[in-house]
CSV table of C-alpha atoms in Angstrom, one decimal:
chain,number,residue,atom,x,y,z
A,188,MET,CA,66.3,196.8,-241.7
A,189,ALA,CA,63.6,199.4,-240.4
A,190,ARG,CA,63.6,202.7,-242.2
A,191,GLY,CA,64.1,204.4,-238.6
A,192,GLU,CA,67.1,202.1,-238.0
A,193,HIS,CA,68.5,202.6,-241.3
A,194,HIS,CA,68.2,206.3,-241.0
A,195,ARG,CA,70.1,206.1,-237.7
A,196,ILE,CA,72.8,204.1,-238.8
A,197,HIS,CA,73.3,206.7,-241.7
A,198,ALA,CA,73.3,209.6,-239.4
A,199,HIS,CA,75.8,208.0,-236.9
A,200,ASP,CA,78.1,207.4,-240.1
A,201,ARG,CA,77.7,211.1,-241.3
A,202,GLN,CA,78.6,212.2,-237.7
A,203,GLN,CA,81.7,210.0,-237.4
A,204,ARG,CA,82.9,211.4,-241.1
A,205,ASN,CA,82.3,215.2,-239.8
A,206,ARG,CA,84.4,214.0,-236.7
A,207,LEU,CA,87.4,212.9,-238.8
A,208,ARG,CA,86.8,215.9,-241.4
A,209,VAL,CA,86.9,218.5,-238.2
A,210,ALA,CA,90.2,216.6,-236.6
A,211,GLN,CA,91.9,216.6,-239.8
A,212,GLU,CA,91.4,220.3,-240.5
A,213,ALA,CA,92.1,221.3,-236.9
A,214,ALA,CA,95.2,219.3,-237.3
A,215,ARG,CA,95.9,221.5,-240.6
A,216,LEU,CA,95.2,224.8,-238.6
A,217,MET,CA,97.5,223.9,-235.6
A,218,SER,CA,100.2,222.8,-238.1
A,219,GLU,CA,100.3,225.4,-240.8
A,220,HIS,CA,98.9,228.4,-238.7
A,221,GLY,CA,100.6,227.8,-235.1
A,222,ILE,CA,97.0,227.6,-233.2
A,223,ARG,CA,97.9,225.8,-230.2
A,224,ASP,CA,94.8,225.8,-228.3
A,225,PHE,CA,92.6,222.4,-229.5
A,226,HIS,CA,89.6,224.0,-228.6
A,227,HIS,CA,90.0,227.0,-230.8
A,228,ALA,CA,91.4,224.8,-233.5
A,229,LYS,CA,88.4,222.5,-233.4
A,230,LEU,CA,85.7,225.4,-233.3
A,231,LYS,CA,87.7,227.1,-236.2
A,232,ALA,CA,87.9,224.0,-238.4
A,233,ALA,CA,84.2,222.9,-238.0
A,234,GLU,CA,83.2,226.7,-239.0
A,235,ARG,CA,85.3,226.4,-241.9
A,236,LEU,CA,83.5,223.3,-243.2
A,237,GLY,CA,80.1,224.5,-242.4
A,238,ILE,CA,79.6,221.6,-239.6
A,239,HIS,CA,77.4,223.2,-237.0
A,240,ASP,CA,76.6,219.6,-235.0
A,241,ALA,CA,78.2,219.7,-231.6
A,242,GLN,CA,78.2,215.9,-231.8
A,243,ALA,CA,80.8,216.1,-234.7
A,244,LEU,CA,83.4,218.0,-232.7
A,245,PRO,CA,86.1,215.4,-232.1
A,246,ARG,CA,87.8,215.0,-228.8
A,247,ASN,CA,91.2,216.7,-228.3
A,248,GLN,CA,92.7,213.1,-228.2
A,249,GLU,CA,91.5,212.8,-231.9
A,250,ILE,CA,93.0,216.0,-232.8
A,251,GLU,CA,96.0,215.3,-231.5
A,252,GLN,CA,96.3,211.9,-233.5
A,253,ALA,CA,95.1,213.8,-236.5
A,254,LEU,CA,98.0,216.3,-235.9
A,255,ARG,CA,100.4,213.4,-235.8
A,256,GLU,CA,99.5,212.0,-238.9
A,257,HIS,CA,99.4,215.5,-240.9
A,258,GLN,CA,102.9,216.0,-239.5
A,259,ARG,CA,104.0,212.4,-241.0
A,260,LEU,CA,102.4,213.1,-244.4
A,261,PHE,CA,103.2,216.6,-245.1
A,262,ASP,CA,106.1,217.7,-242.5
A,263,ALA,CA,108.4,214.8,-242.3
A,264,ASP,CA,111.2,216.5,-243.8
A,265,SER,CA,111.2,219.3,-241.3
A,266,GLN,CA,109.3,218.5,-238.2
A,267,PRO,CA,111.7,216.0,-236.7
A,268,GLN,CA,114.6,218.3,-237.0
A,269,GLN,CA,112.5,221.1,-235.2
A,270,LEU,CA,111.5,218.6,-232.6
A,271,LYS,CA,114.9,217.5,-232.1
A,272,ALA,CA,116.3,221.0,-231.9
A,273,ARG,CA,113.7,222.1,-229.3
A,274,ARG,CA,114.3,218.9,-227.2
A,275,GLU,CA,118.2,219.8,-227.4
A,276,ALA,CA,117.2,223.4,-226.1
A,277,ALA,CA,115.0,222.2,-223.2
A,278,LEU,CA,117.9,220.1,-222.3
A,279,GLU,CA,120.1,223.2,-222.2
A,280,ALA,CA,117.5,225.2,-220.2
A,281,MET,CA,117.0,222.5,-217.9
A,282,ARG,CA,120.7,222.6,-216.8
A,283,PHE,CA,120.6,226.1,-216.5
A,284,LEU,CA,117.3,226.1,-214.4
A,285,GLY,CA,118.5,223.4,-212.3
A,286,ARG,CA,118.1,224.7,-208.9
A,287,PHE,CA,114.2,224.9,-209.8
A,288,ASP,CA,113.9,221.2,-210.4
A,289,PRO,CA,112.7,221.9,-214.1
A,290,ARG,CA,110.2,219.4,-215.8
A,291,LEU,CA,109.7,219.4,-219.6
A,292,VAL,CA,106.0,219.3,-220.5
A,293,GLY,CA,104.0,219.9,-223.9
A,294,PRO,CA,104.4,219.4,-227.5
A,295,VAL,CA,108.1,219.3,-227.1
A,296,LEU,CA,107.7,216.0,-224.7
A,297,GLU,CA,104.7,214.6,-226.7
A,298,GLY,CA,106.9,214.7,-230.0
A,299,THR,CA,104.2,217.1,-231.8
A,300,ALA,CA,106.4,220.0,-231.7
A,301,ASP,CA,107.0,222.2,-234.8
A,302,ALA,CA,108.2,225.6,-235.9
A,303,HIS,CA,105.4,227.2,-233.8
A,304,SER,CA,106.0,225.7,-230.8
A,305,ALA,CA,107.7,227.0,-227.6
A,306,VAL,CA,110.0,224.9,-225.2
A,307,CYS,CA,107.4,224.4,-222.2
A,308,LEU,CA,108.9,223.9,-218.8
A,309,HIS,CA,107.6,223.6,-215.0
A,310,VAL,CA,109.9,225.1,-212.6
A,311,PHE,CA,109.3,225.0,-209.0
A,312,SER,CA,109.7,227.6,-206.4
A,313,ASP,CA,107.9,228.7,-203.2
A,314,ASP,CA,109.1,232.2,-204.2
A,315,PRO,CA,107.8,232.8,-207.6
A,316,ASP,CA,109.9,235.9,-207.5
A,317,SER,CA,113.0,234.3,-207.4
A,318,VAL,CA,113.0,232.6,-210.9
A,319,MET,CA,112.5,236.0,-212.3
A,320,LEU,CA,115.2,237.3,-210.4
A,321,PHE,CA,117.5,234.3,-211.4
A,322,LEU,CA,116.6,235.1,-215.1
A,323,ARG,CA,117.4,238.7,-214.7
A,324,GLU,CA,120.6,237.9,-213.0
A,325,HIS,CA,121.9,236.2,-216.1
A,326,GLY,CA,120.9,238.8,-218.4
A,327,VAL,CA,117.6,236.9,-219.7
A,328,PRO,CA,114.7,239.3,-220.1
A,329,ALA,CA,111.4,237.8,-219.4
A,330,GLU,CA,107.9,238.7,-219.7
A,331,MET,CA,105.3,237.8,-216.8
A,332,GLN,CA,101.9,236.5,-217.6
A,333,THR,CA,99.4,234.3,-215.7
A,334,ARG,CA,98.0,230.9,-216.6
A,335,ARG,CA,95.1,229.0,-215.2
A,336,LEU,CA,95.5,225.4,-214.9
A,337,ARG,CA,93.1,222.6,-213.6
A,338,VAL,CA,94.8,220.9,-210.7
A,339,SER,CA,91.8,218.5,-210.4
A,340,ARG,CA,88.4,217.7,-211.8
A,341,GLU,CA,87.1,220.5,-209.6
A,342,GLU,CA,89.7,222.9,-208.9
A,343,GLN,CA,91.7,225.5,-210.9
A,344,ALA,CA,94.6,227.6,-210.0
A,345,ASP,CA,96.5,230.3,-211.3
A,346,TYR,CA,100.3,230.3,-212.0
A,347,PRO,CA,103.0,232.9,-212.9
A,348,VAL,CA,104.5,232.1,-216.5
A,349,LEU,CA,107.6,233.4,-217.8
A,350,LEU,CA,107.9,234.0,-221.5
A,351,PHE,CA,111.4,234.6,-223.1
A,352,ALA,CA,113.6,233.8,-226.2
A,353,ALA,CA,116.7,232.1,-226.5
A,354,ASP,CA,119.0,231.1,-229.2
A,355,GLY,CA,115.9,231.9,-231.4
A,356,LEU,CA,113.6,229.7,-229.8
A,357,PRO,CA,110.6,230.8,-227.5
A,358,PHE,CA,110.6,229.4,-223.9
A,359,ASP,CA,107.6,229.3,-221.6
A,360,LEU,CA,108.2,228.8,-218.0
A,361,THR,CA,105.1,227.9,-215.3
A,362,VAL,CA,106.4,228.6,-212.1
A,363,MET,CA,104.7,226.6,-209.4
A,364,PRO,CA,105.1,226.0,-205.6
A,365,ARG,CA,107.4,222.9,-204.7
A,366,ASP,CA,104.8,220.7,-203.4
A,367,ALA,CA,103.3,220.6,-206.9
A,368,LEU,CA,106.1,218.3,-208.0
A,369,ARG,CA,104.2,215.4,-206.2
A,370,GLN,CA,101.0,216.2,-208.3
A,371,ALA,CA,100.8,217.6,-211.9
A,372,PRO,CA,97.9,219.6,-213.1
A,373,LEU,CA,95.5,218.1,-215.6
A,374,ASP,CA,96.5,218.0,-219.3
A,375,ARG,CA,94.1,219.7,-221.5
A,376,ILE,CA,94.1,216.5,-224.1
A,377,ASP,CA,92.9,214.0,-221.8
A,378,GLU,CA,92.3,215.4,-218.6
A,379,LYS,CA,94.7,213.4,-216.9
A,380,PRO,CA,97.8,214.4,-214.9
A,381,MET,CA,100.0,216.2,-217.3
A,382,ARG,CA,103.4,214.2,-218.3
A,383,ARG,CA,106.6,215.6,-217.3
A,384,ALA,CA,110.1,215.0,-218.0
A,385,SER,CA,112.9,215.3,-215.7
A,386,LEU,CA,116.4,216.4,-216.8
A,387,GLY,CA,117.5,212.7,-216.9
A,388,ALA,CA,114.6,211.5,-218.6
A,389,VAL,CA,115.1,214.1,-221.5
A,390,GLU,CA,118.8,213.1,-221.7
A,391,GLU,CA,117.5,209.4,-222.1
A,392,LEU,CA,115.1,210.6,-224.6
A,393,LEU,CA,117.6,212.2,-226.7
A,394,ALA,CA,120.0,209.4,-226.6
A,395,GLU,CA,117.5,207.2,-228.2
A,396,PRO,CA,118.3,206.7,-231.6
A,397,ASP,CA,114.7,206.0,-232.7
A,398,ALA,CA,113.4,208.3,-230.0
A,399,ASP,CA,109.7,208.5,-231.8
A,400,ASP,CA,109.4,204.8,-231.9
A,401,GLU,CA,110.1,204.3,-228.1
A,402,PHE,CA,108.0,207.4,-227.3
A,403,GLU,CA,105.2,205.4,-225.6
A,404,ARG,CA,107.8,203.6,-223.5
A,405,MET,CA,109.3,206.8,-222.3
A,406,LEU,CA,106.2,208.4,-221.6
A,407,ALA,CA,105.5,205.8,-218.8
A,408,ALA,CA,109.2,206.4,-217.5
A,409,VAL,CA,108.5,210.0,-217.0
A,410,ARG,CA,104.9,210.4,-215.7
A,411,ARG,CA,105.2,211.7,-212.4
């Protein structure tokens, strides 16, 4: 083997090892410190490890896989219970918000939710203020923020977000117009339409005795 080829292979192997190290460290930071943003987690992980090669930064999918593995290895006694509690809370909230056609999204649907995770829902109304009014009428104080999401590869849009707590759990409601039911915004992990689950799909998910083993099958059922 030529010396140049040997160096190329060696550099590639080192780069792959560093990608794995950064993904694992990012997963640890997300699990232990509650970091929710994949980009922030990978940059912080690379800084902590002294890795400055941009090519050694893992994709979001690699970090999500490392997070699942970290939870399986280190949080097996607590994470499944935390996930189930949030799915049950999501179900109750979706029944409460039924007039707004709620959809479950994010880590609680994906199965990576932990003690730091909010229950994230998309709700739909052509009058965003109606959701805030509905909460106030039922004695639920909420803080309003704004979130920017990618609705296509070329376009972004800002949506109102309502934050509140119920039964000791944080909730995160993104309010979208009703025509957004037809097309989900792009997921920050894989840049594909975000996975969303209806009330019926969440009921079925919770009814599964081995929900995590059946998760991939469920995702196909709820993608819309």
